[in-house]
Amino acid sequence: MAPKLHSIIASPPVRAVLMCAKVLDVELELIPVDLLSKDHLKDEYLKKNPQHTVPLLEEDDGFLLADSHAIMGYLVNQYGKDDSLYPKNDSRLRAVIDHILHLDSSVLFIRGLFISKPLLFQKILPTEEKIKDLKEAFKILDAVLEKNQTKYVAGNSLTIADFSVVTTITCFDSFTPYAEFPHLKAYIERMEQESWYELNKEGLAINKKMIGELMNELKNQ
Ligand SMILES: N[C@@H](CCC(=O)N[C@@H](CS)C(=O)NCC(=O)O)C(=O)O
């Protein structure tokens, strides 16, 4: 049976996993988790994922795995016809991919999450300081892209790092525009031409609409 993915498409890390599964041609059974209804804080979900995040992967034999970066690595190793998205034997390429995955987790995504989580769940508008931190994160990625001069974020071939970065940057563009950064803008424009990018569109539109409406409502109060 297909592995289950507890998910909601408005979430960037969920979409990263969906893109990865699509490129690997791995079927996933999607199990909806409505974050706004707090499904992720219910006992049944917390027993499976104490981190109360989506995505969460669940295999038939009870194996559970949280975190999109870990899930993508697992899908490549477990189900990939080859490991080009996350190569085992090219230690330098793998290290560069790991660098970008950690950059996404510890700098890019988290700085956006520190804005979006209080906004969505507590209706708190972002402070200038938090926007500044996010902008700085975009600037860092722009400089990485400028330094590397590669087509994809970790080299000249597509890797799981692209799925993370693309979904994070396009989502948090709601708070500060990535188009201000030329290398980042050119990179996203290249990625938009790829067939897997299609899987970003619907969830991104839902997310941007929700964020936009909430920001306007709070600013007009
Ligand atoms: N590092 C995690 C982050 C996952 C994450 O924070 N997901 C958000 C939705 S975009 C979530 O589930 N938030 C609910 C919560 O933190 O309670 C990953 O890559 O999977």
mmCIF file of C-alpha atoms and ligand atoms in Angstrom:
data_model
loop_
_atom_site.group_PDB
_atom_site.id
_atom_site.type_symbol
_atom_site.label_atom_id
_atom_site.label_comp_id
_atom_site.label_asym_id
_atom_site.label_seq_id
_atom_site.Cartn_x
_atom_site.Cartn_y
_atom_site.Cartn_z
ATOM 1 C CA MET A 1 0.000 0.000 0.000
ATOM 2 C CA ALA A 2 1.111 3.577 -0.684
ATOM 3 C CA PRO A 3 2.740 5.389 2.252
ATOM 4 C CA LYS A 4 0.406 7.887 3.900
ATOM 5 C CA LEU A 5 1.248 11.570 4.072
ATOM 6 C CA HIS A 6 -0.544 13.545 6.766
ATOM 7 C CA SER A 7 -0.727 16.896 5.076
ATOM 8 C CA ILE A 8 -2.394 20.093 3.887
ATOM 9 C CA ILE A 9 -1.318 21.645 0.582
ATOM 10 C CA ALA A 10 -1.207 25.181 1.997
ATOM 11 C CA SER A 11 1.943 24.098 3.886
ATOM 12 C CA PRO A 12 5.284 24.693 2.071
ATOM 13 C CA PRO A 13 7.104 21.646 3.544
ATOM 14 C CA VAL A 14 4.150 19.449 2.550
ATOM 15 C CA ARG A 15 4.435 20.698 -1.021
ATOM 16 C CA ALA A 16 8.189 20.007 -0.995
ATOM 17 C CA VAL A 17 7.449 16.345 -0.191
ATOM 18 C CA LEU A 18 4.724 16.185 -2.859
ATOM 19 C CA MET A 19 7.167 17.513 -5.489
ATOM 20 C CA CYS A 20 9.797 14.991 -4.409
ATOM 21 C CA ALA A 21 7.291 12.104 -4.580
ATOM 22 C CA LYS A 22 6.166 13.272 -8.023
ATOM 23 C CA VAL A 23 9.720 13.345 -9.419
ATOM 24 C CA LEU A 24 10.399 9.914 -7.868
ATOM 25 C CA ASP A 25 7.064 8.637 -9.205
ATOM 26 C CA VAL A 26 6.070 7.477 -5.730
ATOM 27 C CA GLU A 27 2.383 7.360 -4.913
ATOM 28 C CA LEU A 28 1.347 8.797 -1.537
ATOM 29 C CA GLU A 29 -2.043 8.510 0.134
ATOM 30 C CA LEU A 30 -2.870 12.005 1.386
ATOM 31 C CA ILE A 31 -4.482 12.177 4.833
ATOM 32 C CA PRO A 32 -5.835 15.693 5.441
ATOM 33 C CA VAL A 33 -4.753 17.577 8.572
ATOM 34 C CA ASP A 34 -6.644 20.853 9.026
ATOM 35 C CA LEU A 35 -4.250 23.065 10.977
ATOM 36 C CA LEU A 36 -6.792 25.866 11.442
ATOM 37 C CA SER A 37 -9.165 23.351 13.082
ATOM 38 C CA LYS A 38 -6.189 22.252 15.232
ATOM 39 C CA ASP A 39 -6.268 18.630 14.005
ATOM 40 C CA HIS A 40 -2.503 18.564 14.633
ATOM 41 C CA LEU A 41 -2.989 19.203 18.359
ATOM 42 C CA LYS A 42 -5.419 16.310 18.893
ATOM 43 C CA ASP A 43 -4.193 13.382 21.031
ATOM 44 C CA GLU A 44 -4.411 10.916 18.162
ATOM 45 C CA TYR A 45 -2.067 13.051 16.024
ATOM 46 C CA LEU A 46 0.275 13.950 18.888
ATOM 47 C CA LYS A 47 0.791 10.245 19.583
ATOM 48 C CA LYS A 48 2.068 9.888 16.015
ATOM 49 C CA ASN A 49 3.951 13.190 15.902
ATOM 50 C CA PRO A 50 4.768 14.924 19.203
ATOM 51 C CA GLN A 51 6.232 17.772 17.111
ATOM 52 C CA HIS A 52 2.625 18.434 15.899
ATOM 53 C CA THR A 53 3.718 19.414 12.410
ATOM 54 C CA VAL A 54 2.823 18.496 8.871
ATOM 55 C CA PRO A 55 4.052 16.724 6.838
ATOM 56 C CA LEU A 56 4.144 13.372 8.621
ATOM 57 C CA LEU A 57 4.860 10.162 6.731
ATOM 58 C CA GLU A 58 3.277 6.897 7.899
ATOM 59 C CA GLU A 59 4.110 3.495 6.497
ATOM 60 C CA ASP A 60 1.817 0.458 6.746
ATOM 61 C CA ASP A 61 4.065 -1.235 9.307
ATOM 62 C CA GLY A 62 3.724 1.744 11.675
ATOM 63 C CA PHE A 63 6.957 3.548 10.722
ATOM 64 C CA LEU A 64 6.432 7.271 11.277
ATOM 65 C CA LEU A 65 8.643 10.119 10.112
ATOM 66 C CA ALA A 66 8.211 13.861 10.659
ATOM 67 C CA ASP A 67 10.057 16.740 8.951
ATOM 68 C CA SER A 68 9.919 17.300 5.202
ATOM 69 C CA HIS A 69 13.717 17.227 4.811
ATOM 70 C CA ALA A 70 14.008 13.839 6.527
ATOM 71 C CA ILE A 71 10.960 12.526 4.637
ATOM 72 C CA MET A 72 12.388 13.512 1.239
ATOM 73 C CA GLY A 73 15.737 11.855 2.020
ATOM 74 C CA TYR A 74 13.886 8.710 3.099
ATOM 75 C CA LEU A 75 11.684 8.626 -0.011
ATOM 76 C CA VAL A 76 14.760 8.859 -2.278
ATOM 77 C CA ASN A 77 16.588 6.084 -0.377
ATOM 78 C CA GLN A 78 13.584 3.831 0.041
ATOM 79 C CA TYR A 79 11.688 4.262 -3.220
ATOM 80 C CA GLY A 80 13.920 6.077 -5.742
ATOM 81 C CA LYS A 81 14.846 4.240 -8.959
ATOM 82 C CA ASP A 82 18.102 6.144 -8.564
ATOM 83 C CA ASP A 83 19.463 8.503 -5.934
ATOM 84 C CA SER A 84 20.156 11.548 -8.128
ATOM 85 C CA LEU A 85 17.911 13.766 -5.974
ATOM 86 C CA TYR A 86 20.044 12.944 -2.901
ATOM 87 C CA PRO A 87 23.175 11.030 -3.975
ATOM 88 C CA LYS A 88 24.783 8.616 -1.522
ATOM 89 C CA ASN A 89 28.137 8.268 -3.231
ATOM 90 C CA ASP A 90 28.995 11.843 -4.138
ATOM 91 C CA SER A 91 29.998 12.995 -0.675
ATOM 92 C CA ARG A 92 30.601 16.630 -1.636
ATOM 93 C CA LEU A 93 27.329 17.066 -3.512
ATOM 94 C CA ARG A 94 25.490 15.379 -0.656
ATOM 95 C CA ALA A 95 27.200 17.715 1.824
ATOM 96 C CA VAL A 96 26.158 20.768 -0.191
ATOM 97 C CA ILE A 97 22.576 19.458 -0.337
ATOM 98 C CA ASP A 98 22.673 18.944 3.451
ATOM 99 C CA HIS A 99 23.944 22.492 3.892
ATOM 100 C CA ILE A 100 20.974 23.890 1.968
ATOM 101 C CA LEU A 101 18.494 21.639 3.802
ATOM 102 C CA HIS A 102 19.860 22.878 7.132
ATOM 103 C CA LEU A 103 19.847 26.464 5.853
ATOM 104 C CA ASP A 104 16.183 25.986 5.009
ATOM 105 C CA SER A 105 15.336 24.482 8.424
ATOM 106 C CA SER A 106 17.394 26.751 10.613
ATOM 107 C CA VAL A 107 17.268 30.101 8.794
ATOM 108 C CA LEU A 108 14.893 30.429 5.836
ATOM 109 C CA PHE A 109 11.790 28.492 6.833
ATOM 110 C CA ILE A 110 11.998 29.189 10.553
ATOM 111 C CA ARG A 111 12.181 32.972 10.082
ATOM 112 C CA GLY A 112 9.039 32.813 7.945
ATOM 113 C CA LEU A 113 7.331 30.487 10.419
ATOM 114 C CA PHE A 114 8.048 32.926 13.262
ATOM 115 C CA ILE A 115 5.885 35.379 11.310
ATOM 116 C CA SER A 116 3.182 33.115 9.889
ATOM 117 C CA LYS A 117 2.436 31.002 12.965
ATOM 118 C CA PRO A 118 1.550 33.937 15.305
ATOM 119 C CA LEU A 119 -0.324 35.552 12.407
ATOM 120 C CA LEU A 120 -2.465 32.522 11.564
ATOM 121 C CA PHE A 121 -3.042 31.161 15.048
ATOM 122 C CA GLN A 122 -3.029 34.294 17.235
ATOM 123 C CA LYS A 123 -3.785 37.024 14.703
ATOM 124 C CA ILE A 124 -0.577 38.893 15.524
ATOM 125 C CA LEU A 125 0.851 41.127 12.785
ATOM 126 C CA PRO A 126 4.587 40.689 12.086
ATOM 127 C CA THR A 127 6.977 43.191 13.672
ATOM 128 C CA GLU A 128 9.451 45.110 11.507
ATOM 129 C CA GLU A 129 12.226 43.184 13.243
ATOM 130 C CA LYS A 130 10.837 39.825 12.116
ATOM 131 C CA ILE A 131 10.407 41.046 8.533
ATOM 132 C CA LYS A 132 13.993 42.325 8.629
ATOM 133 C CA ASP A 133 15.215 38.895 9.780
ATOM 134 C CA LEU A 134 13.322 37.185 6.954
ATOM 135 C CA LYS A 135 14.700 39.643 4.419
ATOM 136 C CA GLU A 136 18.195 38.931 5.702
ATOM 137 C CA ALA A 137 17.534 35.198 5.181
ATOM 138 C CA PHE A 138 16.513 35.884 1.549
ATOM 139 C CA LYS A 139 19.705 37.940 1.146
ATOM 140 C CA ILE A 140 21.806 35.033 2.441
ATOM 141 C CA LEU A 141 20.270 32.637 -0.085
ATOM 142 C CA ASP A 142 20.743 35.225 -2.835
ATOM 143 C CA ALA A 143 24.439 35.420 -1.950
ATOM 144 C CA VAL A 144 24.743 31.612 -1.887
ATOM 145 C CA LEU A 145 23.222 31.457 -5.387
ATOM 146 C CA GLU A 146 25.526 34.231 -6.592
ATOM 147 C CA LYS A 147 28.571 32.437 -5.181
ATOM 148 C CA ASN A 148 27.657 29.018 -6.603
ATOM 149 C CA GLN A 149 26.541 30.170 -10.083
ATOM 150 C CA THR A 150 24.670 26.891 -10.627
ATOM 151 C CA LYS A 151 21.328 26.152 -12.269
ATOM 152 C CA TYR A 152 19.901 24.478 -9.166
ATOM 153 C CA VAL A 153 20.466 25.470 -5.566
ATOM 154 C CA ALA A 154 23.009 22.752 -4.720
ATOM 155 C CA GLY A 155 24.638 22.250 -8.117
ATOM 156 C CA ASN A 156 23.751 21.714 -11.753
ATOM 157 C CA SER A 157 21.249 18.936 -11.121
ATOM 158 C CA LEU A 158 17.886 18.920 -9.375
ATOM 159 C CA THR A 159 18.005 17.780 -5.736
ATOM 160 C CA ILE A 160 15.658 17.652 -2.761
ATOM 161 C CA ALA A 161 17.147 20.978 -1.604
ATOM 162 C CA ASP A 162 15.372 22.704 -4.503
ATOM 163 C CA PHE A 163 11.957 21.495 -3.334
ATOM 164 C CA SER A 164 12.558 22.930 0.158
ATOM 165 C CA VAL A 165 13.941 26.266 -0.968
ATOM 166 C CA VAL A 166 11.389 26.870 -3.728
ATOM 167 C CA THR A 167 8.383 26.216 -1.497
ATOM 168 C CA THR A 168 9.788 28.271 1.394
ATOM 169 C CA ILE A 169 10.797 31.319 -0.663
ATOM 170 C CA THR A 170 7.647 31.536 -2.782
ATOM 171 C CA CYS A 171 5.473 31.229 0.331
ATOM 172 C CA PHE A 172 7.197 33.813 2.516
ATOM 173 C CA ASP A 173 7.265 36.231 -0.403
ATOM 174 C CA SER A 174 3.931 37.286 1.182
ATOM 175 C CA PHE A 175 5.964 39.098 3.869
ATOM 176 C CA THR A 176 8.923 40.450 1.874
ATOM 177 C CA PRO A 177 9.421 40.129 -1.895
ATOM 178 C CA TYR A 178 12.133 37.773 -3.072
ATOM 179 C CA ALA A 179 12.156 39.620 -6.413
ATOM 180 C CA GLU A 180 14.314 42.301 -4.749
ATOM 181 C CA PHE A 181 17.159 39.805 -4.880
ATOM 182 C CA PRO A 182 18.332 39.248 -8.474
ATOM 183 C CA HIS A 183 19.901 35.789 -8.093
ATOM 184 C CA LEU A 184 16.948 34.529 -6.080
ATOM 185 C CA LYS A 185 14.489 35.957 -8.595
ATOM 186 C CA ALA A 186 16.321 34.353 -11.530
ATOM 187 C CA TYR A 187 16.509 31.032 -9.658
ATOM 188 C CA ILE A 188 12.776 30.953 -8.881
ATOM 189 C CA GLU A 189 11.988 31.895 -12.485
ATOM 190 C CA ARG A 190 14.099 28.941 -13.663
ATOM 191 C CA MET A 191 12.371 26.584 -11.241
ATOM 192 C CA GLU A 192 8.937 27.798 -12.362
ATOM 193 C CA GLN A 193 9.740 26.317 -15.795
ATOM 194 C CA GLU A 194 10.152 22.805 -14.350
ATOM 195 C CA SER A 195 7.228 20.353 -14.586
ATOM 196 C CA TRP A 196 7.247 19.549 -10.848
ATOM 197 C CA TYR A 197 6.716 23.269 -10.054
ATOM 198 C CA GLU A 198 3.057 22.762 -11.011
ATOM 199 C CA LEU A 199 2.576 21.162 -7.571
ATOM 200 C CA ASN A 200 3.436 24.448 -5.871
ATOM 201 C CA LYS A 201 0.713 26.497 -7.494
ATOM 202 C CA GLU A 202 -2.573 25.579 -5.838
ATOM 203 C CA GLY A 203 -1.285 25.401 -2.259
ATOM 204 C CA LEU A 204 0.759 28.582 -2.686
ATOM 205 C CA ALA A 205 -2.300 30.468 -3.973
ATOM 206 C CA ILE A 206 -4.373 29.243 -0.990
ATOM 207 C CA ASN A 207 -1.638 30.251 1.447
ATOM 208 C CA LYS A 208 -1.065 33.691 -0.106
ATOM 209 C CA LYS A 209 -4.809 34.449 -0.168
ATOM 210 C CA MET A 210 -5.190 33.456 3.481
ATOM 211 C CA ILE A 211 -2.150 35.499 4.591
ATOM 212 C CA GLY A 212 -3.093 38.508 2.428
ATOM 213 C CA GLU A 213 -6.667 38.639 3.729
ATOM 214 C CA LEU A 214 -5.584 38.248 7.344
ATOM 215 C CA MET A 215 -2.902 40.956 7.069
ATOM 216 C CA ASN A 216 -5.413 43.396 5.505
ATOM 217 C CA GLU A 217 -8.046 42.623 8.143
ATOM 218 C CA LEU A 218 -5.587 43.190 11.007
ATOM 219 C CA LYS A 219 -4.076 46.346 9.476
ATOM 220 C CA ASN A 220 -7.562 47.856 9.118
ATOM 221 C CA GLN A 221 -8.570 47.202 12.723
HETATM 222 N N1 LIG B 1 10.855 21.513 9.769
HETATM 223 C C1 LIG B 1 9.512 21.035 9.577
HETATM 224 C C2 LIG B 1 8.537 22.189 9.696
HETATM 225 C C3 LIG B 1 7.114 21.739 9.567
HETATM 226 C C4 LIG B 1 6.146 22.820 9.999
HETATM 227 O O1 LIG B 1 6.473 23.696 10.824
HETATM 228 N N2 LIG B 1 4.921 22.749 9.482
HETATM 229 C C5 LIG B 1 3.902 23.707 9.854
HETATM 230 C C6 LIG B 1 2.960 23.978 8.700
HETATM 231 S S1 LIG B 1 3.768 24.805 7.394
HETATM 232 C C7 LIG B 1 3.085 23.092 10.981
HETATM 233 O O2 LIG B 1 2.732 21.945 10.920
HETATM 234 N N3 LIG B 1 2.790 23.886 12.023
HETATM 235 C C8 LIG B 1 1.987 23.481 13.122
HETATM 236 C C9 LIG B 1 2.706 23.614 14.435
HETATM 237 O O3 LIG B 1 3.914 23.910 14.439
HETATM 238 O O4 LIG B 1 2.041 23.435 15.455
HETATM 239 C C10 LIG B 1 9.386 20.342 8.215
HETATM 240 O O5 LIG B 1 10.171 20.668 7.316
HETATM 241 O O6 LIG B 1 8.529 19.457 8.065
#
